[in-house]
mmCIF file of C-alpha atoms in Angstrom:
data_model
loop_
_atom_site.group_PDB
_atom_site.id
_atom_site.type_symbol
_atom_site.label_atom_id
_atom_site.label_comp_id
_atom_site.label_asym_id
_atom_site.label_seq_id
_atom_site.Cartn_x
_atom_site.Cartn_y
_atom_site.Cartn_z
ATOM 1 C CA MET A 1 -17.995 -136.054 42.666
ATOM 2 C CA ASN A 2 -17.097 -138.233 45.535
ATOM 3 C CA GLN A 3 -18.745 -138.788 48.798
ATOM 4 C CA HIS A 4 -18.746 -135.634 50.709
ATOM 5 C CA ASP A 5 -19.776 -134.360 47.256
ATOM 6 C CA LEU A 6 -22.740 -136.395 46.952
ATOM 7 C CA SER A 7 -23.971 -135.133 50.683
ATOM 8 C CA LEU A 8 -23.842 -132.652 50.150
ATOM 9 C CA ILE A 9 -25.840 -132.310 47.170
ATOM 10 C CA LEU A 10 -28.596 -134.690 49.063
ATOM 11 C CA GLN A 11 -28.507 -132.473 52.413
ATOM 12 C CA ALA A 12 -29.033 -129.344 49.812
ATOM 13 C CA LEU A 13 -31.273 -130.487 47.758
ATOM 14 C CA SER A 14 -33.738 -131.811 51.324
ATOM 15 C CA ALA A 15 -32.972 -129.411 53.252
ATOM 16 C CA SER A 16 -36.412 -128.294 54.830
ATOM 17 C CA GLY A 17 -36.629 -124.402 54.286
ATOM 18 C CA ALA A 18 -34.094 -124.214 51.179
ATOM 19 C CA ALA A 19 -35.116 -121.936 48.560
ATOM 20 C CA PHE A 20 -34.701 -122.860 44.838
ATOM 21 C CA VAL A 21 -34.176 -120.507 42.123
ATOM 22 C CA LEU A 22 -34.986 -121.289 39.066
ATOM 23 C CA GLY A 23 -34.268 -120.564 35.254
ATOM 24 C CA ALA A 24 -33.752 -121.862 31.855
ATOM 25 C CA GLY A 25 -31.694 -124.147 32.646
ATOM 26 C CA ALA A 26 -34.460 -126.339 35.274
ATOM 27 C CA SER A 27 -37.305 -126.547 32.179
ATOM 28 C CA ALA A 28 -33.953 -127.518 29.680
ATOM 29 C CA PRO A 29 -33.756 -129.118 27.035
ATOM 30 C CA ASP A 30 -38.035 -129.545 27.090
ATOM 31 C CA VAL A 31 -38.105 -125.654 26.794
ATOM 32 C CA PRO A 32 -35.641 -123.426 24.589
ATOM 33 C CA THR A 33 -33.898 -121.453 27.187
ATOM 34 C CA LEU A 34 -32.592 -117.599 26.916
ATOM 35 C CA ALA A 35 -30.197 -118.092 23.972
ATOM 36 C CA GLN A 36 -31.564 -120.908 22.478
ATOM 37 C CA LEU A 37 -35.237 -118.992 22.334
ATOM 38 C CA ALA A 38 -34.601 -116.643 18.999
ATOM 39 C CA LYS A 39 -33.829 -119.611 16.718
ATOM 40 C CA ALA A 40 -36.906 -121.634 18.358
ATOM 41 C CA ILE A 41 -39.117 -119.144 17.369
ATOM 42 C CA ALA A 42 -37.306 -118.647 14.098
ATOM 43 C CA ARG A 43 -37.600 -121.837 13.304
ATOM 44 C CA LYS A 44 -41.432 -121.823 12.883
ATOM 45 C CA ALA A 45 -40.606 -118.637 9.929
ATOM 46 C CA ASN A 46 -41.190 -121.174 7.211
ATOM 47 C CA ARG A 47 -45.442 -121.477 8.082
ATOM 48 C CA LEU A 48 -45.693 -116.821 7.289
ATOM 49 C CA TYR A 49 -46.890 -116.283 4.339
ATOM 50 C CA SER A 50 -47.872 -112.962 5.075
ATOM 51 C CA PHE A 51 -45.663 -109.907 5.713
ATOM 52 C CA PRO A 52 -46.601 -105.693 6.515
ATOM 53 C CA ALA A 53 -45.532 -103.729 4.462
ATOM 54 C CA SER A 54 -44.525 -100.709 6.716
ATOM 55 C CA THR A 55 -41.628 -101.484 8.505
ATOM 56 C CA ILE A 56 -42.161 -103.383 11.853
ATOM 57 C CA PRO A 57 -42.168 -100.947 15.300
ATOM 58 C CA ARG A 58 -39.103 -102.215 17.945
ATOM 59 C CA SER A 59 -40.589 -104.059 21.075
ATOM 60 C CA GLY A 60 -39.512 -105.616 23.353
ATOM 61 C CA LEU A 61 -40.511 -109.423 21.864
ATOM 62 C CA ARG A 62 -38.548 -108.513 18.747
ATOM 63 C CA ASP A 63 -35.562 -106.970 21.131
ATOM 64 C CA LEU A 64 -35.296 -110.773 22.077
ATOM 65 C CA MET A 65 -34.509 -112.669 18.878
ATOM 66 C CA GLN A 66 -32.259 -109.719 17.536
ATOM 67 C CA PRO A 67 -29.792 -112.199 16.666
ATOM 68 C CA VAL A 68 -31.944 -113.408 13.747
ATOM 69 C CA LEU A 69 -32.469 -109.721 13.708
ATOM 70 C CA ASP A 70 -29.092 -108.736 12.507
ATOM 71 C CA GLN A 71 -28.811 -112.954 10.265
ATOM 72 C CA ALA A 72 -32.238 -111.077 8.386
ATOM 73 C CA GLN A 73 -30.468 -108.668 7.267
ATOM 74 C CA ALA A 74 -27.519 -110.251 5.629
ATOM 75 C CA THR A 75 -28.897 -112.911 4.276
ATOM 76 C CA SER A 76 -30.744 -114.442 0.727
ATOM 77 C CA ASP A 77 -32.311 -117.076 2.265
ATOM 78 C CA LEU A 78 -36.210 -116.785 1.870
ATOM 79 C CA THR A 79 -36.228 -118.631 6.103
ATOM 80 C CA GLU A 80 -34.024 -116.474 7.221
ATOM 81 C CA TRP A 81 -35.894 -112.960 5.968
ATOM 82 C CA LYS A 82 -38.930 -114.830 6.608
ATOM 83 C CA ALA A 83 -37.513 -114.334 10.602
ATOM 84 C CA GLY A 84 -36.743 -111.272 10.736
ATOM 85 C CA ALA A 85 -40.051 -110.584 9.448
ATOM 86 C CA MET A 86 -41.923 -111.538 12.088
ATOM 87 C CA THR A 87 -44.584 -109.083 14.240
ATOM 88 C CA THR A 88 -44.501 -108.950 18.240
ATOM 89 C CA ALA A 89 -47.992 -110.998 17.191
ATOM 90 C CA THR A 90 -46.512 -113.662 16.000
ATOM 91 C CA ILE A 91 -43.941 -114.490 17.689
ATOM 92 C CA ALA A 92 -45.900 -114.096 21.588
ATOM 93 C CA VAL A 93 -47.653 -116.744 19.765
ATOM 94 C CA ILE A 94 -45.342 -118.777 18.050
ATOM 95 C CA LEU A 95 -43.554 -118.105 21.188
ATOM 96 C CA GLU A 96 -46.589 -119.679 23.848
ATOM 97 C CA GLN A 97 -47.041 -122.849 21.401
ATOM 98 C CA ILE A 98 -43.860 -123.733 22.258
ATOM 99 C CA ILE A 99 -43.933 -122.849 26.074
ATOM 100 C CA SER A 100 -47.641 -125.081 25.535
ATOM 101 C CA GLY A 101 -46.603 -128.343 24.383
ATOM 102 C CA ALA A 102 -44.172 -129.083 27.857
ATOM 103 C CA HIS A 103 -46.795 -128.904 29.598
ATOM 104 C CA HIS A 104 -48.122 -132.180 27.770
ATOM 105 C CA VAL A 105 -45.255 -134.188 28.488
ATOM 106 C CA SER A 106 -43.324 -135.806 31.737
ATOM 107 C CA LEU A 107 -40.649 -133.560 32.865
ATOM 108 C CA PRO A 108 -38.196 -135.643 35.037
ATOM 109 C CA GLN A 109 -36.872 -131.429 36.031
ATOM 110 C CA TYR A 110 -39.789 -131.714 38.092
ATOM 111 C CA ARG A 111 -41.458 -134.180 38.784
ATOM 112 C CA VAL A 112 -38.426 -134.224 41.195
ATOM 113 C CA PHE A 113 -39.385 -131.544 43.445
ATOM 114 C CA SER A 114 -41.954 -134.156 45.061
ATOM 115 C CA LEU A 115 -38.992 -135.589 46.434
ATOM 116 C CA PHE A 116 -38.398 -131.980 48.597
ATOM 117 C CA SER A 117 -39.270 -130.675 51.111
ATOM 118 C CA LEU A 118 -42.899 -129.040 51.388
ATOM 119 C CA GLU A 119 -41.760 -126.046 53.471
ATOM 120 C CA SER A 120 -39.037 -124.946 51.099
ATOM 121 C CA SER A 121 -39.690 -122.194 48.373
ATOM 122 C CA VAL A 122 -38.781 -122.023 45.015
ATOM 123 C CA VAL A 123 -38.758 -119.223 43.027
ATOM 124 C CA SER A 124 -38.794 -119.473 39.108
ATOM 125 C CA PHE A 125 -37.838 -116.394 36.240
ATOM 126 C CA ASN A 126 -39.247 -118.556 33.547
ATOM 127 C CA TRP A 127 -42.539 -117.420 31.099
ATOM 128 C CA ASP A 128 -42.980 -121.767 31.549
ATOM 129 C CA GLY A 129 -45.415 -122.009 34.203
ATOM 130 C CA LEU A 130 -43.470 -125.050 34.861
ATOM 131 C CA ALA A 131 -43.024 -124.805 38.680
ATOM 132 C CA ILE A 132 -46.413 -123.290 39.873
ATOM 133 C CA ALA A 133 -47.733 -125.840 37.315
ATOM 134 C CA ARG A 134 -45.752 -129.264 38.646
ATOM 135 C CA CYS A 135 -43.592 -127.994 41.836
ATOM 136 C CA PRO A 136 -46.073 -129.581 45.128
ATOM 137 C CA GLN A 137 -44.361 -127.177 47.341
ATOM 138 C CA ARG A 138 -46.718 -124.430 49.359
ATOM 139 C CA THR A 139 -44.768 -121.110 47.765
ATOM 140 C CA VAL A 140 -43.693 -121.378 44.706
ATOM 141 C CA LEU A 141 -43.374 -117.416 42.490
ATOM 142 C CA HIS A 142 -42.949 -116.640 39.400
ATOM 143 C CA PRO A 143 -41.559 -112.967 39.236
ATOM 144 C CA HIS A 144 -41.386 -112.706 35.840
ATOM 145 C CA GLY A 145 -45.017 -114.139 34.772
ATOM 146 C CA ILE A 146 -46.259 -117.079 32.854
ATOM 147 C CA VAL A 147 -47.701 -118.266 29.578
ATOM 148 C CA GLN A 148 -50.592 -120.149 30.145
ATOM 149 C CA PRO A 149 -50.730 -123.599 28.148
ATOM 150 C CA ARG A 150 -52.693 -123.931 24.810
ATOM 151 C CA ILE A 151 -52.770 -126.256 22.187
ATOM 152 C CA LEU A 152 -53.736 -126.011 18.595
ATOM 153 C CA SER A 153 -54.418 -127.902 15.674
ATOM 154 C CA GLU A 154 -51.314 -127.633 12.764
ATOM 155 C CA ALA A 155 -54.570 -125.553 10.667
ATOM 156 C CA ALA A 156 -55.928 -123.316 13.606
ATOM 157 C CA PHE A 157 -52.221 -122.742 14.266
ATOM 158 C CA ASN A 158 -51.315 -121.194 10.529
ATOM 159 C CA ASP A 159 -54.262 -119.674 10.621
ATOM 160 C CA LEU A 160 -53.646 -117.489 13.561
ATOM 161 C CA LEU A 161 -50.205 -116.710 12.750
ATOM 162 C CA PHE A 162 -51.405 -115.629 8.780
ATOM 163 C CA ASP A 163 -53.614 -113.548 11.515
ATOM 164 C CA THR A 164 -50.472 -112.102 13.705
ATOM 165 C CA GLN A 165 -49.030 -110.649 10.914
ATOM 166 C CA GLN A 166 -51.215 -108.476 9.550
ATOM 167 C CA ILE A 167 -50.699 -106.892 13.623
ATOM 168 C CA ASP A 168 -47.691 -105.050 13.572
ATOM 169 C CA GLU A 169 -47.922 -102.880 16.919
ATOM 170 C CA PRO A 170 -45.747 -102.931 19.508
ATOM 171 C CA THR A 171 -47.991 -103.965 21.821
ATOM 172 C CA ALA A 172 -49.577 -106.648 20.664
ATOM 173 C CA ARG A 173 -47.524 -108.937 22.882
ATOM 174 C CA HIS A 174 -50.434 -107.992 26.243
ATOM 175 C CA TRP A 175 -52.983 -109.854 24.184
ATOM 176 C CA TYR A 176 -51.332 -112.822 23.255
ATOM 177 C CA LEU A 177 -48.909 -112.814 26.687
ATOM 178 C CA PRO A 178 -50.162 -110.768 29.522
ATOM 179 C CA GLY A 179 -48.601 -110.299 32.394
ATOM 180 C CA ILE A 180 -45.392 -112.257 30.935
ATOM 181 C CA VAL A 181 -42.206 -109.404 32.445
ATOM 182 C CA LEU A 182 -39.737 -108.166 29.301
ATOM 183 C CA PRO A 183 -35.779 -106.921 29.717
ATOM 184 C CA GLY A 184 -36.184 -103.696 31.100
ATOM 185 C CA GLU A 185 -39.542 -104.124 32.351
ATOM 186 C CA GLU A 186 -39.001 -106.284 35.795
ATOM 187 C CA ILE A 187 -38.287 -102.602 37.967
ATOM 188 C CA SER A 188 -41.303 -101.749 37.080
ATOM 189 C CA PRO A 189 -42.575 -100.064 40.726
ATOM 190 C CA ALA A 190 -45.292 -102.099 40.367
ATOM 191 C CA LEU A 191 -43.620 -105.427 41.021
ATOM 192 C CA GLY A 192 -42.083 -104.003 44.420
ATOM 193 C CA PRO A 193 -43.958 -106.323 46.531
ATOM 194 C CA VAL A 194 -42.406 -109.283 44.349
ATOM 195 C CA ARG A 195 -39.063 -108.422 44.800
ATOM 196 C CA GLU A 196 -40.087 -107.758 47.896
ATOM 197 C CA GLU A 197 -41.832 -111.054 49.291
ATOM 198 C CA VAL A 198 -38.836 -113.041 47.026
ATOM 199 C CA LEU A 199 -35.931 -111.234 48.614
ATOM 200 C CA ARG A 200 -37.450 -111.823 52.085
ATOM 201 C CA LEU A 201 -37.921 -115.738 51.662
ATOM 202 C CA TRP A 202 -34.036 -115.373 50.768
ATOM 203 C CA MET A 203 -33.064 -113.553 53.393
ATOM 204 C CA ASN A 204 -34.761 -116.737 55.363
ATOM 205 C CA ALA A 205 -33.527 -119.631 53.589
ATOM 206 C CA ARG A 206 -31.961 -122.689 55.923
ATOM 207 C CA SER A 207 -29.521 -123.571 52.428
ATOM 208 C CA LEU A 208 -29.440 -121.443 48.201
ATOM 209 C CA VAL A 209 -30.237 -123.430 45.401
ATOM 210 C CA VAL A 210 -29.689 -121.955 42.072
ATOM 211 C CA VAL A 211 -30.845 -124.207 39.061
ATOM 212 C CA GLY A 212 -30.075 -123.053 35.828
ATOM 213 C CA TYR A 213 -29.974 -119.431 36.078
ATOM 214 C CA SER A 214 -27.916 -117.068 35.594
ATOM 215 C CA PHE A 215 -28.855 -113.287 36.708
ATOM 216 C CA GLY A 216 -28.875 -112.597 33.109
ATOM 217 C CA LEU A 217 -25.230 -112.583 33.588
ATOM 218 C CA ALA A 218 -24.892 -114.564 30.381
ATOM 219 C CA SER A 219 -27.982 -112.670 27.962
ATOM 220 C CA HIS A 220 -27.639 -110.794 24.659
ATOM 221 C CA VAL A 221 -30.025 -108.442 26.153
ATOM 222 C CA ALA A 222 -29.683 -106.325 29.720
ATOM 223 C CA TYR A 223 -32.046 -108.481 31.851
ATOM 224 C CA ASP A 224 -32.518 -110.080 35.961
ATOM 225 C CA GLU A 225 -30.065 -107.021 37.382
ATOM 226 C CA VAL A 226 -32.491 -106.328 39.744
ATOM 227 C CA TRP A 227 -32.470 -110.154 41.087
ATOM 228 C CA LEU A 228 -28.425 -110.490 41.155
ATOM 229 C CA ASP A 229 -28.600 -107.585 43.793
ATOM 230 C CA SER A 230 -31.525 -108.889 45.513
ATOM 231 C CA PHE A 231 -29.324 -111.975 45.941
ATOM 232 C CA ALA A 232 -26.559 -110.439 46.506
ATOM 233 C CA GLU A 233 -27.510 -108.121 49.048
ATOM 234 C CA ALA A 234 -29.907 -111.617 50.848
ATOM 235 C CA TYR A 235 -25.814 -113.548 50.824
ATOM 236 C CA SER A 236 -24.124 -111.253 51.810
ATOM 237 C CA ARG A 237 -26.086 -110.850 55.238
ATOM 238 C CA ASN A 238 -27.315 -115.107 55.277
ATOM 239 C CA LEU A 239 -24.316 -116.015 55.962
ATOM 240 C CA GLU A 240 -25.476 -119.201 57.796
ATOM 241 C CA ALA A 241 -27.328 -120.192 54.083
ATOM 242 C CA PRO A 242 -25.161 -122.650 52.121
ATOM 243 C CA VAL A 243 -25.049 -121.785 47.793
ATOM 244 C CA HIS A 244 -25.112 -124.366 45.507
ATOM 245 C CA VAL A 245 -25.282 -123.680 41.704
ATOM 246 C CA PHE A 246 -26.149 -126.703 39.431
ATOM 247 C CA ALA A 247 -25.966 -125.905 36.133
ATOM 248 C CA PRO A 248 -23.281 -127.028 33.133
ATOM 249 C CA ASP A 249 -21.571 -123.199 33.684
ATOM 250 C CA ALA A 250 -21.850 -123.520 37.535
ATOM 251 C CA PRO A 251 -18.447 -122.907 37.842
ATOM 252 C CA LEU A 252 -18.903 -119.189 35.985
ATOM 253 C CA ILE A 253 -21.996 -118.188 37.651
ATOM 254 C CA ARG A 254 -20.309 -119.318 41.198
ATOM 255 C CA GLN A 255 -17.903 -116.792 40.273
ATOM 256 C CA ALA A 256 -19.560 -114.066 39.474
ATOM 257 C CA LEU A 257 -22.411 -114.348 42.555
ATOM 258 C CA CYS A 258 -19.643 -115.202 45.087
ATOM 259 C CA GLU A 259 -17.761 -111.105 43.867
ATOM 260 C CA ARG A 260 -21.921 -110.023 43.745
ATOM 261 C CA MET A 261 -21.947 -110.970 47.512
ATOM 262 C CA LYS A 262 -18.154 -110.471 48.083
ATOM 263 C CA ARG A 263 -18.480 -113.751 49.895
ATOM 264 C CA ASN A 264 -16.505 -117.363 48.699
ATOM 265 C CA ILE A 265 -17.427 -119.391 52.033
ATOM 266 C CA ASP A 266 -19.875 -122.707 51.324
ATOM 267 C CA VAL A 267 -20.396 -121.275 48.054
ATOM 268 C CA PHE A 268 -20.811 -124.421 45.670
ATOM 269 C CA ALA A 269 -20.674 -125.350 41.849
ATOM 270 C CA TRP A 270 -21.779 -128.601 40.350
ATOM 271 C CA PRO A 271 -21.539 -128.821 36.632
ATOM 272 C CA LEU A 272 -24.625 -130.773 35.951
ATOM 273 C CA LYS A 273 -27.619 -130.634 33.749
ATOM 274 C CA TRP A 274 -30.379 -130.634 35.663
ATOM 275 C CA ASN A 275 -32.802 -132.621 33.870
ATOM 276 C CA VAL A 276 -30.190 -135.914 34.460
ATOM 277 C CA LEU A 277 -29.158 -135.280 37.869
ATOM 278 C CA SER A 278 -32.806 -135.140 38.573
ATOM 279 C CA SER A 279 -34.141 -138.567 36.323
ATOM 280 C CA VAL A 280 -30.783 -139.792 38.313
ATOM 281 C CA LEU A 281 -32.540 -139.227 41.867
ATOM 282 C CA LEU A 282 -35.808 -140.228 41.602
ATOM 283 C CA GLU A 283 -34.757 -143.193 39.673
ATOM 284 C CA SER A 284 -32.359 -144.168 43.206
ATOM 285 C CA ALA A 285 -35.535 -143.140 44.999
ATOM 286 C CA ALA A 286 -37.757 -145.665 43.433
ATOM 287 C CA ARG A 287 -34.930 -148.366 44.108
ATOM 288 C CA HIS A 288 -35.080 -146.995 47.697
ATOM 289 C CA PRO A 289 -38.147 -145.710 49.093
ATOM 290 C CA ILE A 290 -37.070 -143.257 51.775
ATOM 291 C CA PRO A 291 -36.328 -139.670 51.800
ATOM 292 C CA LEU A 292 -33.917 -138.451 49.024
ATOM 293 C CA ALA A 293 -31.594 -137.038 52.874
ATOM 294 C CA GLY A 294 -31.998 -140.891 54.383
ATOM 295 C CA LEU A 295 -30.376 -142.742 50.056
ATOM 296 C CA ARG A 296 -27.373 -143.515 51.014
ATOM 297 C CA LEU A 297 -26.053 -143.370 47.334
ATOM 298 C CA ASP A 298 -22.178 -145.465 46.772
ATOM 299 C CA SER A 299 -20.390 -141.941 44.550
ATOM 300 C CA ASN A 300 -19.525 -144.858 42.353
ATOM 301 C CA GLN A 301 -22.962 -145.579 41.322
ATOM 302 C CA MET A 302 -24.287 -141.836 41.156
ATOM 303 C CA ASP A 303 -21.434 -141.240 38.691
ATOM 304 C CA SER A 304 -22.207 -144.102 36.469
ATOM 305 C CA MET A 305 -26.080 -143.448 36.482
ATOM 306 C CA LEU A 306 -25.007 -140.030 35.796
ATOM 307 C CA ARG A 307 -22.785 -140.665 32.785
ATOM 308 C CA THR A 308 -25.676 -143.037 31.399
ATOM 309 C CA ILE A 309 -28.811 -140.635 31.785
ATOM 310 C CA SER A 310 -26.565 -138.133 30.116
ATOM 311 C CA GLU A 311 -26.155 -140.058 27.084
ATOM 312 C CA ARG A 312 -29.552 -141.749 27.048
ATOM 313 C CA SER A 313 -30.827 -137.695 27.317
ATOM 314 C CA GLU A 314 -28.198 -136.218 23.803
ATOM 315 C CA GLN A 315 -29.604 -138.978 22.197
ATOM 316 C CA THR A 316 -33.049 -138.372 22.280
ATOM 317 C CA GLU A 317 -32.274 -134.294 22.046
#
């Protein structure tokens, strides 16, 4: 990273009227990404001791578990088989428990938003609800809905899993996760007003910051095509707003977005982990208590801090 790159990053993040678009990479590693979610849920399978006698009906949540379900069909491992025998209700409860844990720890990925303009907007496509809970910006939206966090004791969690394994209704997730939007549901007419509001924010943004979000391009399920279309429409017309992508695979995401937007100018890819960059910015701001845009950071020092915090983060993951 050179000094010019660093200046571009700080300008993008601190701009008043910026639009932040958050995907699973914004909450990682504290909340699993969609690609990691099936395995994270499956790791709880060893807690299960009751199973439906009949075939478990297909559901949106079980579709998210498809890699695990495929493995369960060909395994002789008991834990892997148990993961494939999870009901929709059980998956919902485990997902809730995984997400709830992140609400009880300090997360630099979201504390960093205190450094950004309150006039910016945040659109999070994460179910974890961390943006609405932690971001101080005046406009924070969760188009995919949120999971309301609650923490159960180990005994209560195990008892609940025993009960949910008796429920094989595909609609059971509405009892435990009301309001979340699963793949295929994001095009519902009922969500039309939300899509219009998000499009309005993107059309009027002064800059666009995509954090750990691939618009479903890398998912094993069809998800978020409608949001990719909205994004492409907004930024093929809002040509004055630069687009910045922050993700380990940012160059690939940038390439896909450029093809959709029919635009290459002022679209930047920054292959950085958001939790690492956030920690660096918070540490730098603590040393120099001035607005983010006014920070005069040395790019070499920035690279050194990124490496140090990245190594520290990898040791704790």
